[in-house]
Amino acid sequence: MHKSIVVEGLGRGGPYAHAVIAGETVYISGQTGQNENNQKDFKAQFRASMEKIGKIAESTGKSIKDIVKIGVYISDKSYFKEMNEIFGEYFKDSPPARTTLVSGFVADGILVEIDAVLH
């Protein structure tokens, strides 16, 4: 048995939940850096993605400190070093397991998408 979570005011690109709670585990769908400001900078998009993940986590009673596994999808391998630096700002003490992939995206202008598993 699971519970789907949709956070009001947080956009979605299709018919999916922002998160699913199964037992004590929360699975957060991929969040892009797109927002009303239409940010073009990788750092800004990464931070916007993490802010969305934080809001979704909070809606389930958790926080980004509860992330045990995270997937980071970047549009170009040239962002890897920058991604690592910003990632370290969010996860200084006890970083989660991570997968990083270079990927194409459905919408133009997306530089990063992040999904997460929390426990």
C-alpha atoms as an extended CHARMM CRD file, in Angstrom:
* protein
*
       119  EXT
         1         1  MET       CA              0.0000000000        0.0000000000        0.0000000000  PROA      1               0.0000000000
         2         2  HSD       CA              1.2980000000        3.4610000000       -0.8420000000  PROA      2               0.0000000000
         3         3  LYS       CA              0.1790000000        7.0660000000       -0.7750000000  PROA      3               0.0000000000
         4         4  SER       CA              0.7080000000        9.5050000000       -3.6530000000  PROA      4               0.0000000000
         5         5  ILE       CA              1.6250000000       13.0980000000       -2.7830000000  PROA      5               0.0000000000
         6         6  VAL       CA              0.9660000000       16.1200000000       -5.0020000000  PROA      6               0.0000000000
         7         7  VAL       CA              2.1940000000       19.4430000000       -3.6180000000  PROA      7               0.0000000000
         8         8  GLU       CA             -0.1440000000       22.3170000000       -4.4160000000  PROA      8               0.0000000000
         9         9  GLY       CA              1.5390000000       25.1650000000       -6.2850000000  PROA      9               0.0000000000
        10        10  LEU       CA              4.4290000000       23.0050000000       -7.4520000000  PROA      10              0.0000000000
        11        11  GLY       CA              4.1500000000       22.3160000000      -11.1740000000  PROA      11              0.0000000000
        12        12  ARG       CA              4.2380000000       18.9200000000      -12.8040000000  PROA      12              0.0000000000
        13        13  GLY       CA              5.0760000000       17.9730000000      -16.3580000000  PROA      13              0.0000000000
        14        14  GLY       CA              2.5200000000       15.1690000000      -16.5420000000  PROA      14              0.0000000000
        15        15  PRO       CA              0.1470000000       12.8800000000      -14.6690000000  PROA      15              0.0000000000
        16        16  TYR       CA              2.4410000000       11.7260000000      -11.8700000000  PROA      16              0.0000000000
        17        17  ALA       CA              2.8230000000       12.2780000000       -8.1430000000  PROA      17              0.0000000000
        18        18  HSD       CA              5.5370000000       14.5390000000       -6.7670000000  PROA      18              0.0000000000
        19        19  ALA       CA              6.2370000000       11.7440000000       -4.3050000000  PROA      19              0.0000000000
        20        20  VAL       CA              5.0240000000        8.3500000000       -3.1990000000  PROA      20              0.0000000000
        21        21  ILE       CA              5.1790000000        7.1590000000        0.3910000000  PROA      21              0.0000000000
        22        22  ALA       CA              5.5590000000        3.3850000000        0.7620000000  PROA      22              0.0000000000
        23        23  GLY       CA              5.9720000000        2.3250000000        4.3690000000  PROA      23              0.0000000000
        24        24  GLU       CA              8.5700000000        4.6700000000        5.8200000000  PROA      24              0.0000000000
        25        25  THR       CA             10.2540000000        5.3190000000        2.4720000000  PROA      25              0.0000000000
        26        26  VAL       CA              9.5230000000        8.3620000000        0.2960000000  PROA      26              0.0000000000
        27        27  TYR       CA             10.2510000000        8.3200000000       -3.4240000000  PROA      27              0.0000000000
        28        28  ILE       CA             10.4600000000       11.8080000000       -4.9520000000  PROA      28              0.0000000000
        29        29  SER       CA              9.9270000000       12.1790000000       -8.6990000000  PROA      29              0.0000000000
        30        30  GLY       CA             12.5430000000       13.9750000000      -10.7760000000  PROA      30              0.0000000000
        31        31  GLN       CA             12.5050000000       17.7390000000      -10.2420000000  PROA      31              0.0000000000
        32        32  THR       CA             13.9320000000       20.1020000000      -12.8190000000  PROA      32              0.0000000000
        33        33  GLY       CA             15.2590000000       23.5880000000      -12.2450000000  PROA      33              0.0000000000
        34        34  GLN       CA             12.5040000000       25.1450000000      -14.3100000000  PROA      34              0.0000000000
        35        35  ASN       CA             10.4620000000       27.8080000000      -12.5680000000  PROA      35              0.0000000000
        36        36  GLU       CA              8.6660000000       31.0690000000      -13.2560000000  PROA      36              0.0000000000
        37        37  ASN       CA             12.0260000000       32.8700000000      -13.5360000000  PROA      37              0.0000000000
        38        38  ASN       CA             13.0450000000       30.5550000000      -16.4160000000  PROA      38              0.0000000000
        39        39  GLN       CA             16.5890000000       30.2800000000      -15.0610000000  PROA      39              0.0000000000
        40        40  LYS       CA             19.2760000000       29.4640000000      -17.5880000000  PROA      40              0.0000000000
        41        41  ASP       CA             22.2520000000       29.0900000000      -15.2300000000  PROA      41              0.0000000000
        42        42  PHE       CA             23.2280000000       25.5620000000      -14.0880000000  PROA      42              0.0000000000
        43        43  LYS       CA             23.7940000000       26.5700000000      -10.4460000000  PROA      43              0.0000000000
        44        44  ALA       CA             20.4240000000       28.3190000000      -10.2760000000  PROA      44              0.0000000000
        45        45  GLN       CA             18.6610000000       25.3230000000      -11.8250000000  PROA      45              0.0000000000
        46        46  PHE       CA             20.3870000000       22.8970000000       -9.4510000000  PROA      46              0.0000000000
        47        47  ARG       CA             19.3660000000       24.9820000000       -6.4390000000  PROA      47              0.0000000000
        48        48  ALA       CA             15.7950000000       25.3250000000       -7.7430000000  PROA      48              0.0000000000
        49        49  SER       CA             15.6130000000       21.5270000000       -8.1540000000  PROA      49              0.0000000000
        50        50  MET       CA             16.8260000000       21.0390000000       -4.5870000000  PROA      50              0.0000000000
        51        51  GLU       CA             14.3390000000       23.6200000000       -3.2790000000  PROA      51              0.0000000000
        52        52  LYS       CA             11.5140000000       21.6730000000       -4.9290000000  PROA      52              0.0000000000
        53        53  ILE       CA             12.8020000000       18.4250000000       -3.4110000000  PROA      53              0.0000000000
        54        54  GLY       CA             12.9490000000       20.1370000000       -0.0200000000  PROA      54              0.0000000000
        55        55  LYS       CA              9.3280000000       21.3180000000       -0.3080000000  PROA      55              0.0000000000
        56        56  ILE       CA              8.1570000000       17.8700000000       -1.3460000000  PROA      56              0.0000000000
        57        57  ALA       CA             10.1350000000       16.2260000000        1.4660000000  PROA      57              0.0000000000
        58        58  GLU       CA              8.6030000000       18.6270000000        4.0000000000  PROA      58              0.0000000000
        59        59  SER       CA              5.1100000000       17.8120000000        2.7250000000  PROA      59              0.0000000000
        60        60  THR       CA              5.7790000000       14.1950000000        3.7560000000  PROA      60              0.0000000000
        61        61  GLY       CA              7.1830000000       15.0930000000        7.1840000000  PROA      61              0.0000000000
        62        62  LYS       CA             10.7990000000       14.6460000000        6.1360000000  PROA      62              0.0000000000
        63        63  SER       CA             13.6780000000       16.8710000000        4.9720000000  PROA      63              0.0000000000
        64        64  ILE       CA             16.5920000000       16.6540000000        2.5640000000  PROA      64              0.0000000000
        65        65  LYS       CA             18.6290000000       15.3210000000        5.5020000000  PROA      65              0.0000000000
        66        66  ASP       CA             16.5540000000       12.1390000000        5.1670000000  PROA      66              0.0000000000
        67        67  ILE       CA             17.7250000000       11.4770000000        1.5870000000  PROA      67              0.0000000000
        68        68  VAL       CA             19.4580000000        8.1090000000        1.3520000000  PROA      68              0.0000000000
        69        69  LYS       CA             19.7320000000        7.8840000000       -2.4610000000  PROA      69              0.0000000000
        70        70  ILE       CA             19.7470000000       10.6570000000       -5.0330000000  PROA      70              0.0000000000
        71        71  GLY       CA             19.8970000000       10.6720000000       -8.8090000000  PROA      71              0.0000000000
        72        72  VAL       CA             21.3190000000       13.7010000000      -10.6140000000  PROA      72              0.0000000000
        73        73  TYR       CA             20.7830000000       13.9720000000      -14.3510000000  PROA      73              0.0000000000
        74        74  ILE       CA             22.7810000000       16.6890000000      -16.1050000000  PROA      74              0.0000000000
        75        75  SER       CA             22.5060000000       17.8480000000      -19.7120000000  PROA      75              0.0000000000
        76        76  ASP       CA             26.2670000000       18.0520000000      -20.3200000000  PROA      76              0.0000000000
        77        77  LYS       CA             29.2830000000       16.4120000000      -18.6820000000  PROA      77              0.0000000000
        78        78  SER       CA             30.9190000000       19.8430000000      -18.4290000000  PROA      78              0.0000000000
        79        79  TYR       CA             28.5660000000       20.5280000000      -15.4710000000  PROA      79              0.0000000000
        80        80  PHE       CA             29.9210000000       17.6230000000      -13.4060000000  PROA      80              0.0000000000
        81        81  LYS       CA             32.5420000000       19.5730000000      -11.4400000000  PROA      81              0.0000000000
        82        82  GLU       CA             30.1160000000       22.4230000000      -10.7460000000  PROA      82              0.0000000000
        83        83  MET       CA             27.4490000000       19.9010000000       -9.7190000000  PROA      83              0.0000000000
        84        84  ASN       CA             29.8380000000       18.2680000000       -7.2440000000  PROA      84              0.0000000000
        85        85  GLU       CA             30.6480000000       21.6300000000       -5.6450000000  PROA      85              0.0000000000
        86        86  ILE       CA             26.9930000000       22.5880000000       -5.1900000000  PROA      86              0.0000000000
        87        87  PHE       CA             26.0690000000       19.0540000000       -4.1040000000  PROA      87              0.0000000000
        88        88  GLY       CA             28.6550000000       19.3270000000       -1.3290000000  PROA      88              0.0000000000
        89        89  GLU       CA             26.9310000000       22.4590000000       -0.0150000000  PROA      89              0.0000000000
        90        90  TYR       CA             23.7190000000       20.4910000000        0.5450000000  PROA      90              0.0000000000
        91        91  PHE       CA             25.3040000000       17.3020000000        1.8780000000  PROA      91              0.0000000000
        92        92  LYS       CA             28.3030000000       18.2860000000        3.9900000000  PROA      92              0.0000000000
        93        93  ASP       CA             28.2580000000       15.6740000000        6.7440000000  PROA      93              0.0000000000
        94        94  SER       CA             26.4580000000       12.5260000000        5.6880000000  PROA      94              0.0000000000
        95        95  PRO       CA             26.0080000000       12.4670000000        1.9130000000  PROA      95              0.0000000000
        96        96  PRO       CA             23.5360000000       10.0230000000        0.3760000000  PROA      96              0.0000000000
        97        97  ALA       CA             24.3460000000        7.3920000000       -2.2100000000  PROA      97              0.0000000000
        98        98  ARG       CA             24.2930000000        9.0650000000       -5.6320000000  PROA      98              0.0000000000
        99        99  THR       CA             24.0520000000        8.3000000000       -9.3110000000  PROA      99              0.0000000000
       100       100  THR       CA             24.9780000000       10.9700000000      -11.8580000000  PROA      100             0.0000000000
       101       101  LEU       CA             24.0710000000       10.6030000000      -15.5230000000  PROA      101             0.0000000000
       102       102  VAL       CA             24.4400000000       12.8160000000      -18.5670000000  PROA      102             0.0000000000
       103       103  SER       CA             21.0370000000       12.9130000000      -20.2000000000  PROA      103             0.0000000000
       104       104  GLY       CA             18.8810000000       14.6600000000      -22.7570000000  PROA      104             0.0000000000
       105       105  PHE       CA             15.6190000000       16.2220000000      -21.5910000000  PROA      105             0.0000000000
       106       106  VAL       CA             12.1430000000       16.5090000000      -23.0890000000  PROA      106             0.0000000000
       107       107  ALA       CA             11.9600000000       20.3060000000      -22.7330000000  PROA      107             0.0000000000
       108       108  ASP       CA             14.5770000000       22.7240000000      -24.0610000000  PROA      108             0.0000000000
       109       109  GLY       CA             16.6270000000       24.6580000000      -21.5380000000  PROA      109             0.0000000000
       110       110  ILE       CA             16.6450000000       22.0380000000      -18.7880000000  PROA      110             0.0000000000
       111       111  LEU       CA             20.1760000000       21.5770000000      -17.4960000000  PROA      111             0.0000000000
       112       112  VAL       CA             19.5050000000       19.3310000000      -14.4820000000  PROA      112             0.0000000000
       113       113  GLU       CA             16.8790000000       17.0190000000      -12.9980000000  PROA      113             0.0000000000
       114       114  ILE       CA             17.1330000000       15.4160000000       -9.5720000000  PROA      114             0.0000000000
       115       115  ASP       CA             15.1590000000       12.5800000000       -7.9740000000  PROA      115             0.0000000000
       116       116  ALA       CA             15.5190000000       11.1900000000       -4.4640000000  PROA      116             0.0000000000
       117       117  VAL       CA             14.6700000000        8.4060000000       -2.0500000000  PROA      117             0.0000000000
       118       118  LEU       CA             14.1730000000        9.3280000000        1.6040000000  PROA      118             0.0000000000
       119       119  HSD       CA             13.9450000000        7.1260000000        4.6720000000  PROA      119             0.0000000000
